[in-house]
Coordinates of C-alpha atoms in Angstrom, one line a residue:
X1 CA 0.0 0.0 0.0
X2 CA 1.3 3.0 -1.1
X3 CA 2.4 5.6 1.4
X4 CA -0.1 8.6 2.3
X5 CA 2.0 12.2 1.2
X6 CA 0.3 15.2 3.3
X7 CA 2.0 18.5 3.1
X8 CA 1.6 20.8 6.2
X9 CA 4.4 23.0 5.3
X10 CA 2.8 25.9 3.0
X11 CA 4.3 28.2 5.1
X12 CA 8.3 27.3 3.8
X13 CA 6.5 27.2 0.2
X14 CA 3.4 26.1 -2.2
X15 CA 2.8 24.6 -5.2
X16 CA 2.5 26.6 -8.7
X17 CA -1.2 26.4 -9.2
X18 CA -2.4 25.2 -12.5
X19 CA -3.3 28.5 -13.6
X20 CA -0.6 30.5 -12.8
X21 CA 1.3 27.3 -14.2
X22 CA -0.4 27.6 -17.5
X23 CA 0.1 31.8 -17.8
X24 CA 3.8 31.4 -17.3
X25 CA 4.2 28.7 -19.9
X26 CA 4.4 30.5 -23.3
X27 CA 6.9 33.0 -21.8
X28 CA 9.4 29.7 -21.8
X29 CA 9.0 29.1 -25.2
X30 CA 7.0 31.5 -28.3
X31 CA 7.1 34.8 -26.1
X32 CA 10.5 34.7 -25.2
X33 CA 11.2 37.8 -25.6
X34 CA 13.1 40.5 -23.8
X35 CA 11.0 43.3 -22.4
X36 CA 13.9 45.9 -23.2
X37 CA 13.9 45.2 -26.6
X38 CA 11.8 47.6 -29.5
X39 CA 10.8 45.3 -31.8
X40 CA 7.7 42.7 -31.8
X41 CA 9.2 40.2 -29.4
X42 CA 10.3 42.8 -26.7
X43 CA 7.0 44.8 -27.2
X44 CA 4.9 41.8 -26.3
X45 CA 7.0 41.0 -23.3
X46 CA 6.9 44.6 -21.8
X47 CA 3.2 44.3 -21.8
X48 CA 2.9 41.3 -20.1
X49 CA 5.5 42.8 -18.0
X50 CA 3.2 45.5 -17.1
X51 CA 0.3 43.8 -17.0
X52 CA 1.9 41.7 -13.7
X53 CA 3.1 45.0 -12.3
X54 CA -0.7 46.2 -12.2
X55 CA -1.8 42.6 -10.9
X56 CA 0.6 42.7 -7.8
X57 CA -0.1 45.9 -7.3
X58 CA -3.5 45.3 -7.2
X59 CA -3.2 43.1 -4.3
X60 CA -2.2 45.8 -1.7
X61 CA -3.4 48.6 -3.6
X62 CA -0.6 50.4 -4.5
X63 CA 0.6 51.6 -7.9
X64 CA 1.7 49.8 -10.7
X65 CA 5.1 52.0 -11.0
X66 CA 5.5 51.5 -7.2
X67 CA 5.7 47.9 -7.9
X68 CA 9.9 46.7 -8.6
X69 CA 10.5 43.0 -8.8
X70 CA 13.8 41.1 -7.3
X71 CA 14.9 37.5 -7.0
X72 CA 12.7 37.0 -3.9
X73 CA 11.6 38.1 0.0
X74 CA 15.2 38.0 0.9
X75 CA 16.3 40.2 -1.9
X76 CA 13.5 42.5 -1.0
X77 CA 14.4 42.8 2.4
X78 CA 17.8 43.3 1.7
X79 CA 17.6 46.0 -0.4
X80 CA 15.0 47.7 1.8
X81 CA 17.2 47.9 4.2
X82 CA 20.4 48.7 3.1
X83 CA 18.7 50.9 0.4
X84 CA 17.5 52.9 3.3
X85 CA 20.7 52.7 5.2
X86 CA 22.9 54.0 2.4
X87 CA 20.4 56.7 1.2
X88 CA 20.2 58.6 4.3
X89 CA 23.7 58.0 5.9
X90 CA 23.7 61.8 6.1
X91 CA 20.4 62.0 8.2
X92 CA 21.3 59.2 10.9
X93 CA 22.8 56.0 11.4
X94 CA 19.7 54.2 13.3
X95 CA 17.8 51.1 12.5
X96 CA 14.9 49.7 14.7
X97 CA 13.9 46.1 14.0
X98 CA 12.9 43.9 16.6
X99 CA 14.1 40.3 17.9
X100 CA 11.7 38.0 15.8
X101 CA 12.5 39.3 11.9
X102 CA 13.4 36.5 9.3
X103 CA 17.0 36.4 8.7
X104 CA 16.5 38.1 5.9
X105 CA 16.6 41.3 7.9
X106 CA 18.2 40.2 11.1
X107 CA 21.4 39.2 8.9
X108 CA 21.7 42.6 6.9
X109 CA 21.1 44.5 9.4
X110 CA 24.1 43.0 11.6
X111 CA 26.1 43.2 8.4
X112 CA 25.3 47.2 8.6
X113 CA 26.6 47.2 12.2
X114 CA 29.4 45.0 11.7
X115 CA 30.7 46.7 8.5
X116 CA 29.5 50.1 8.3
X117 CA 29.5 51.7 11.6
X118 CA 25.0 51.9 11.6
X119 CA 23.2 51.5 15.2
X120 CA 20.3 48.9 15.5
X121 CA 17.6 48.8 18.1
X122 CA 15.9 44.8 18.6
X123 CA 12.9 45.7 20.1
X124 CA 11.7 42.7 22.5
X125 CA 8.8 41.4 22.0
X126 CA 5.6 40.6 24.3
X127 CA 4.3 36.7 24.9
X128 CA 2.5 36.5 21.7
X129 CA 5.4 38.0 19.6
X130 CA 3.7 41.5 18.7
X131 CA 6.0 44.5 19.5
X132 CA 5.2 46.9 22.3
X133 CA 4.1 50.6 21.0
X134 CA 5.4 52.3 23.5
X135 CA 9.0 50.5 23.5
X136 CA 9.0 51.5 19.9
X137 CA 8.4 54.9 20.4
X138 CA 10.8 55.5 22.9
X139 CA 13.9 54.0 21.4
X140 CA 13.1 56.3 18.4
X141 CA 16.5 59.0 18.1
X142 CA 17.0 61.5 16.4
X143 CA 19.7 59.9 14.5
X144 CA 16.7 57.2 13.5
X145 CA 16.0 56.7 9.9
X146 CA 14.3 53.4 9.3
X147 CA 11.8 51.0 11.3
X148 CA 11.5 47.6 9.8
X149 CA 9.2 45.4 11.6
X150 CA 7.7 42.4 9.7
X151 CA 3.7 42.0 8.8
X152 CA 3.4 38.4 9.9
X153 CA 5.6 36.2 11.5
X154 CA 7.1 33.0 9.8
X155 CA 7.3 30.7 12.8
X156 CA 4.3 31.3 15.1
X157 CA 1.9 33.4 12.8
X158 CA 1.6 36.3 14.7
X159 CA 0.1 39.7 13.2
X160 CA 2.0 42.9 13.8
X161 CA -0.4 46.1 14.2
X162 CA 1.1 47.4 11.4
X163 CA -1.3 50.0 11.3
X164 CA -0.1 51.7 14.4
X165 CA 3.5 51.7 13.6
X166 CA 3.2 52.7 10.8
X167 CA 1.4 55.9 12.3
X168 CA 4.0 56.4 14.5
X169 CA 6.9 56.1 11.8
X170 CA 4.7 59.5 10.3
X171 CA 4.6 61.0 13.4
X172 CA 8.1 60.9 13.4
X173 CA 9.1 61.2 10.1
X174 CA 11.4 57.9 10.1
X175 CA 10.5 55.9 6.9
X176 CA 8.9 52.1 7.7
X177 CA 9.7 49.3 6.0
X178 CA 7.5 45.9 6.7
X179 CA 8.3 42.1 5.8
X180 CA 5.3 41.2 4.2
X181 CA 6.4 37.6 2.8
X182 CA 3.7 36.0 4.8
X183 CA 1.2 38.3 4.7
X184 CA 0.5 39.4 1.1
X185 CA -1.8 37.3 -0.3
X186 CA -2.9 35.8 2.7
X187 CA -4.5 38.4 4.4
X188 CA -6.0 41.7 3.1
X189 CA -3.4 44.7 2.7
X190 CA -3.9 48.2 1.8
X191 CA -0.5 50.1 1.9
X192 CA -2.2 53.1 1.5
X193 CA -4.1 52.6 4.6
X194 CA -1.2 51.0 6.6
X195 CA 1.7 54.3 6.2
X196 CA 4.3 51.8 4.5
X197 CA 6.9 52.9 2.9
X198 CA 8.8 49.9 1.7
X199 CA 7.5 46.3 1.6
X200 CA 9.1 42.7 0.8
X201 CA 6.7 40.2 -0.9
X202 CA 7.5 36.9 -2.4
X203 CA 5.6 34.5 -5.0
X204 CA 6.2 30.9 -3.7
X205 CA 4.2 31.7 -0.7
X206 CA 1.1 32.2 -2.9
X207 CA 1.3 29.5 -5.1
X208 CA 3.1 31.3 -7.6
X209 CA 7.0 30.5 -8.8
X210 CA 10.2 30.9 -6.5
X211 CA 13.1 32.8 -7.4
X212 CA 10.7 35.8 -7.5
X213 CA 9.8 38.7 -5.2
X214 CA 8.5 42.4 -5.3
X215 CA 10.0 45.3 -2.9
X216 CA 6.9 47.9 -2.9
X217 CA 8.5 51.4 -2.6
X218 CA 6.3 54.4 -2.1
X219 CA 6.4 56.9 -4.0
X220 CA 8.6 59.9 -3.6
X221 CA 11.0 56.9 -1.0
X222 CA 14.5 57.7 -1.9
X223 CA 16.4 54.6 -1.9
X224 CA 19.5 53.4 -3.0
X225 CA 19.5 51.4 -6.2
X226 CA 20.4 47.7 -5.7
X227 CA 21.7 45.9 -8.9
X228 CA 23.8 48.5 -11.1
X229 CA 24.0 47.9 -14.8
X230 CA 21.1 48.2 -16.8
X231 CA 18.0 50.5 -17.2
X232 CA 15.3 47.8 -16.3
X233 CA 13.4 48.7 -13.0
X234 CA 13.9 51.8 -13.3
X235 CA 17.2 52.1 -13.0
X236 CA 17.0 50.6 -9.2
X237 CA 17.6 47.0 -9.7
X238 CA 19.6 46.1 -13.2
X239 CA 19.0 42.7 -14.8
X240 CA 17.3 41.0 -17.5
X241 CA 13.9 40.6 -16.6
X242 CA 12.1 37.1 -15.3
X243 CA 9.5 36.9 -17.2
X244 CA 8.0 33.4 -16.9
X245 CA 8.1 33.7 -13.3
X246 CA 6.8 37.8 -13.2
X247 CA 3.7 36.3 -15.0
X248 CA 3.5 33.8 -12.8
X249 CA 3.7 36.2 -9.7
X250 CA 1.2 38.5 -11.4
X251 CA -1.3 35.6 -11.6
X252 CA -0.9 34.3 -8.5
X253 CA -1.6 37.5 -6.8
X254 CA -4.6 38.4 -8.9
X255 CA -6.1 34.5 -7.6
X256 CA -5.2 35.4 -4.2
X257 CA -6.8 38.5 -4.4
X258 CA -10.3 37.5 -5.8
X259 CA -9.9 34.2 -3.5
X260 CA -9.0 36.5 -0.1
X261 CA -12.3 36.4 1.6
X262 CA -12.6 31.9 1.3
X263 CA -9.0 31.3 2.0
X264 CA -9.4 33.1 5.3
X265 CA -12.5 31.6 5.8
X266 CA -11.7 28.1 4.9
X267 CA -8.1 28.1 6.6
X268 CA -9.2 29.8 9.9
X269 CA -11.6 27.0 10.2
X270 CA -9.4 24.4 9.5
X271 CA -7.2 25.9 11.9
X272 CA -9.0 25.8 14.8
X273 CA -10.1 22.5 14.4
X274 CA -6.5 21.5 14.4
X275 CA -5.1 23.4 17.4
X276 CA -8.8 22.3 19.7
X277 CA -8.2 18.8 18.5
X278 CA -4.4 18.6 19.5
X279 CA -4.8 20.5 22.4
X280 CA -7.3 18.0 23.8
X281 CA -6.0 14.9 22.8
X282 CA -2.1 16.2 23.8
X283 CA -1.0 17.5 27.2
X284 CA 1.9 19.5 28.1
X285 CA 0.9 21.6 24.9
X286 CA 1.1 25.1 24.3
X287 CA 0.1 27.1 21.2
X288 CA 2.7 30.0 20.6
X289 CA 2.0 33.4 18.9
X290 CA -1.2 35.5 19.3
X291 CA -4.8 33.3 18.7
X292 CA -6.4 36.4 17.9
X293 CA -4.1 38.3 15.7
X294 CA -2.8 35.2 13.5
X295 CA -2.1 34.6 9.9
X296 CA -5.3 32.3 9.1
X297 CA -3.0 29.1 8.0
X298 CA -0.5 28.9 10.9
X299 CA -0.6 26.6 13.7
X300 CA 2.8 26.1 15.9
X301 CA 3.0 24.1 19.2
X302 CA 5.5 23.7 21.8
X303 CA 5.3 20.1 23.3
X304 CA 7.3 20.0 26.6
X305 CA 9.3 17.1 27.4
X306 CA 10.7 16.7 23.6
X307 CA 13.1 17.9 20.7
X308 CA 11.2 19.0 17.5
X309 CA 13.7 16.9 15.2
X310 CA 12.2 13.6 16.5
X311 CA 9.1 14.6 15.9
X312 CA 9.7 15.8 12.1
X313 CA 11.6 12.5 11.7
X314 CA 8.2 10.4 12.7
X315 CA 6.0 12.4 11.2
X316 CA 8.0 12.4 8.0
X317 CA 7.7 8.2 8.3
X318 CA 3.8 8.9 7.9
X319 CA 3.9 10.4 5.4
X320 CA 3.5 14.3 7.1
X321 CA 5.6 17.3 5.8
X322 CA 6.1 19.6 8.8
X323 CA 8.7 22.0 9.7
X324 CA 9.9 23.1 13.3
X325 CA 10.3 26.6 12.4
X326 CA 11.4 28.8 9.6
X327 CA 13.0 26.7 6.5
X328 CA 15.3 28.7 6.2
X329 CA 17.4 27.5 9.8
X330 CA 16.2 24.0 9.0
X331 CA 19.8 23.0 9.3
X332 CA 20.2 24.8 12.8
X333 CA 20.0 22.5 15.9
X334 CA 19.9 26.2 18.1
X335 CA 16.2 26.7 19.4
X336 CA 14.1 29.1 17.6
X337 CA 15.1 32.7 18.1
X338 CA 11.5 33.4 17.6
X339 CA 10.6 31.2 20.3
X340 CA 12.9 32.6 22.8
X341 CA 12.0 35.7 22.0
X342 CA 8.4 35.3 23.4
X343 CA 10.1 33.8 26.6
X344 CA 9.7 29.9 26.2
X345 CA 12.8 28.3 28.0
X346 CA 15.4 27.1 26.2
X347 CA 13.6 22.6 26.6
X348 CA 10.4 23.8 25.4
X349 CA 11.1 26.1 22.3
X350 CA 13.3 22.9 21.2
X351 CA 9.6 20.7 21.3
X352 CA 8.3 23.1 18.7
X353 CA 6.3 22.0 15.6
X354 CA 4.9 24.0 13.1
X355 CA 2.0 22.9 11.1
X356 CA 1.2 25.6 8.3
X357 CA -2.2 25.0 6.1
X358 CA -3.3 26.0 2.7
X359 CA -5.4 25.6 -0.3
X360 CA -5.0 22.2 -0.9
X361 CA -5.7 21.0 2.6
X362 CA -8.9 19.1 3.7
X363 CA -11.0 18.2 6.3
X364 CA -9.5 14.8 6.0
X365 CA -6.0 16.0 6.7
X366 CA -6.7 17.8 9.4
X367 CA -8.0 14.8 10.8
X368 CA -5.1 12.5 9.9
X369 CA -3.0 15.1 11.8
X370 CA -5.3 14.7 15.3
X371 CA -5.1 10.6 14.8
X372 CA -1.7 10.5 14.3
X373 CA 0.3 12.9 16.3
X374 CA -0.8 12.4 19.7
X375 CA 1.0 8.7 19.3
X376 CA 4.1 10.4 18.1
X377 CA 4.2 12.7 21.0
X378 CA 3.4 10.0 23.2
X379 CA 6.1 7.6 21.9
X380 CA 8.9 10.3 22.0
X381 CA 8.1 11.6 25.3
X382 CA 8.1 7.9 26.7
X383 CA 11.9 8.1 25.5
X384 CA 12.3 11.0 27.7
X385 CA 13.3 10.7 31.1
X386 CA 12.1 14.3 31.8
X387 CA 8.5 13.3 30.9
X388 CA 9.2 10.1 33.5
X389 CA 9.8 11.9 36.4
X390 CA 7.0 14.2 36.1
X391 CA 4.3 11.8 35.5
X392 CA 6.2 9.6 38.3
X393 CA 5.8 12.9 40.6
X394 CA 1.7 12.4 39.2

């Protein structure tokens, strides 16, 4: 009998969805052309060019020629951060981030300290992983030019009130910059509503192609350019375009956007039933992140008494893709930075499993999940001599 594959993992990365699979395929092969070019070929290609500008776009209402693609959410956050850093050397020298950003800002912005002689703030962060207001606000200088505080958190789902930073970034007059990978296309966005400056978005977590990402720049944000050489992008990040996958993107983000309302409906409701069903079949468990202000596919528990790799390992035997936290420190055996940020000790953020849901996830999984991971817990925990003396003490 052949082995069941469930994939609970859609926050590291989808699938290409057949539509967005079937837009991007004559770019490969009859309109090949280069969007830079004048004649026939490169005409074509610049409108389907634009064409994907307007669709992202469209999906955080923002416009079209605010719109610059890159090689991914890492790229974007990059550039948004050392595009801000380099721009306004002359106006300060301060960063403020805080202590649960991907790596993709965490790195650079150590990078600018290390290197460069910049200041950065890591803002702590409260139980359920949302930055404090008033922390934020006070450790604003002077000598402060950029806030970068991500939409959504990778690891534990948590919301950011985005909204309210960004009001006090205005207030201020420090430009904000938010990691949006998780969040665009997966919850509504208005940038015009939200005082954003800069945002980093990514295709491959809305079942578009990876290897392709959008940085949203306001207009009027001055900005260092990224990629020097040629004119595309404006002028602020050189390179031959990608088209096939900037089609792609630009599908994928119009289906996201005219889907919005049932994904969040569909995947909130899968969600709970998963975290009621494993919180009453498991104990010891804990959900981390905020229940209230959560990305509508995320689920991530801390089961005490256990390391996370064990449970991937069994899990993986049945057939269940999981992750323990962000794929991108899959080959870390450190706990979760994200985790011990919200003040788990060191033996429980290693227990940590995150199960992330999307479109192609049904009822029936979420079932399989409940059946079969309270037997896995049980079985690793009956290895642990931890888990012994406390339900000895019992």
């Amino acid at each position: 009998m052949e082995k069941r594959r469930l994939y609970m993992d859609y926050s590291a990365t989808t699938p290409v969805k057949k539509e967005v699979l079937d837009e991007m395929m004559p770019y490969f092969t009859e309109n090949f052309g280069n969007a830079s070019s004048f004649h026939t070929f490169g005409r074509e290609a610049k409108t389907a060019l634009d064409k994907a500008r307007g669709q992202v776009a469209n999906l955080i209402n923002a416009k079209p020629n605010e719109i610059y693609f890159t090689a991914g959410g890492t790229e974007s956050d990059n550039w948004a951060i050392e595009g801000v850093a380099f721009a306004h050397r002359s106006k300060g020298n301060h960063i403020i981030t805080s202590k649960i950003e991907h790596h993709g800002i965490l790195h650079i912005c150590e990078y600018l300290e290390k290197h460069h002689g910049f200041e950065v703030t890591y803002l702590d962060v409260d139980d359920e992983g949302r930055v404090k207001l008033d922390e934020l606000e006070k450790a604003i200088k002077d000598t402060t030019i950029l806030i970068s505080i991500m939409f959504a958190n990778n690891e534990i789902g948590t919301i950011q009130p985005i909204k309210e930073i960004g009001e006090i970034a205005k207030k201020h007059n420090v430009l904000f910059h938010t990691d949006a990978v998780q969040a665009a296309g997966n919850v509504p966005i208005d940038v015009k509503e939200l005082n954003v400056d800069l945002m980093s978005m990514s295709s491959h977590k809305i079942y578009g192609p990876k290897g392709i990402g959008v940085l949203y720049i306001k207009t009027g944000t001055k900005l260092h350019s990224f990629v020097h050489g040629g004119a595309q992008e404006r002028r602020r990040r050189a390179g031959t375009e990608n088209m096939p996958s900037i089609v792609g993107y630009g599908k994928a983000a119009e289906l996201a956007k005219t889907n919005m309302d049932e994904h969040i409906e569909r995947l909130t409701s899968l969600r709970t039933k998963l975290i009621d069903g494993i919180l009453e079949k498991i104990p010891y468990t804990r959900v981390n992140g905020s229940l209230e202000n959560r990305l509508p596919g995320n689920v991530n528990f801390s089961f005490e008494f256990i390391e996370g790799e064990g449970i991937l390992l069994m899990l993986d035997m049945l057939g269940i893709a999981a992750s323990s936290g962000s794929a991108c420190t899959s080959g870390s055996l450190d706990p979760s930075h994200v985790l011990m940020a919200i003040g788990l000790p060191h033996e429980i953020a290693h227990g940590s499993l995150r199960l992330s849901i999307g479109d192609f996830t049904t009822e029936e999984d979420i079932d399989y999940i409940i059946e079969k991971l309270p037997a896995v817990i049980e079985r690793l925990r009956m290895m642990s001599p931890l888990y012994d003396a406390v339900t000895k003490q019992k």
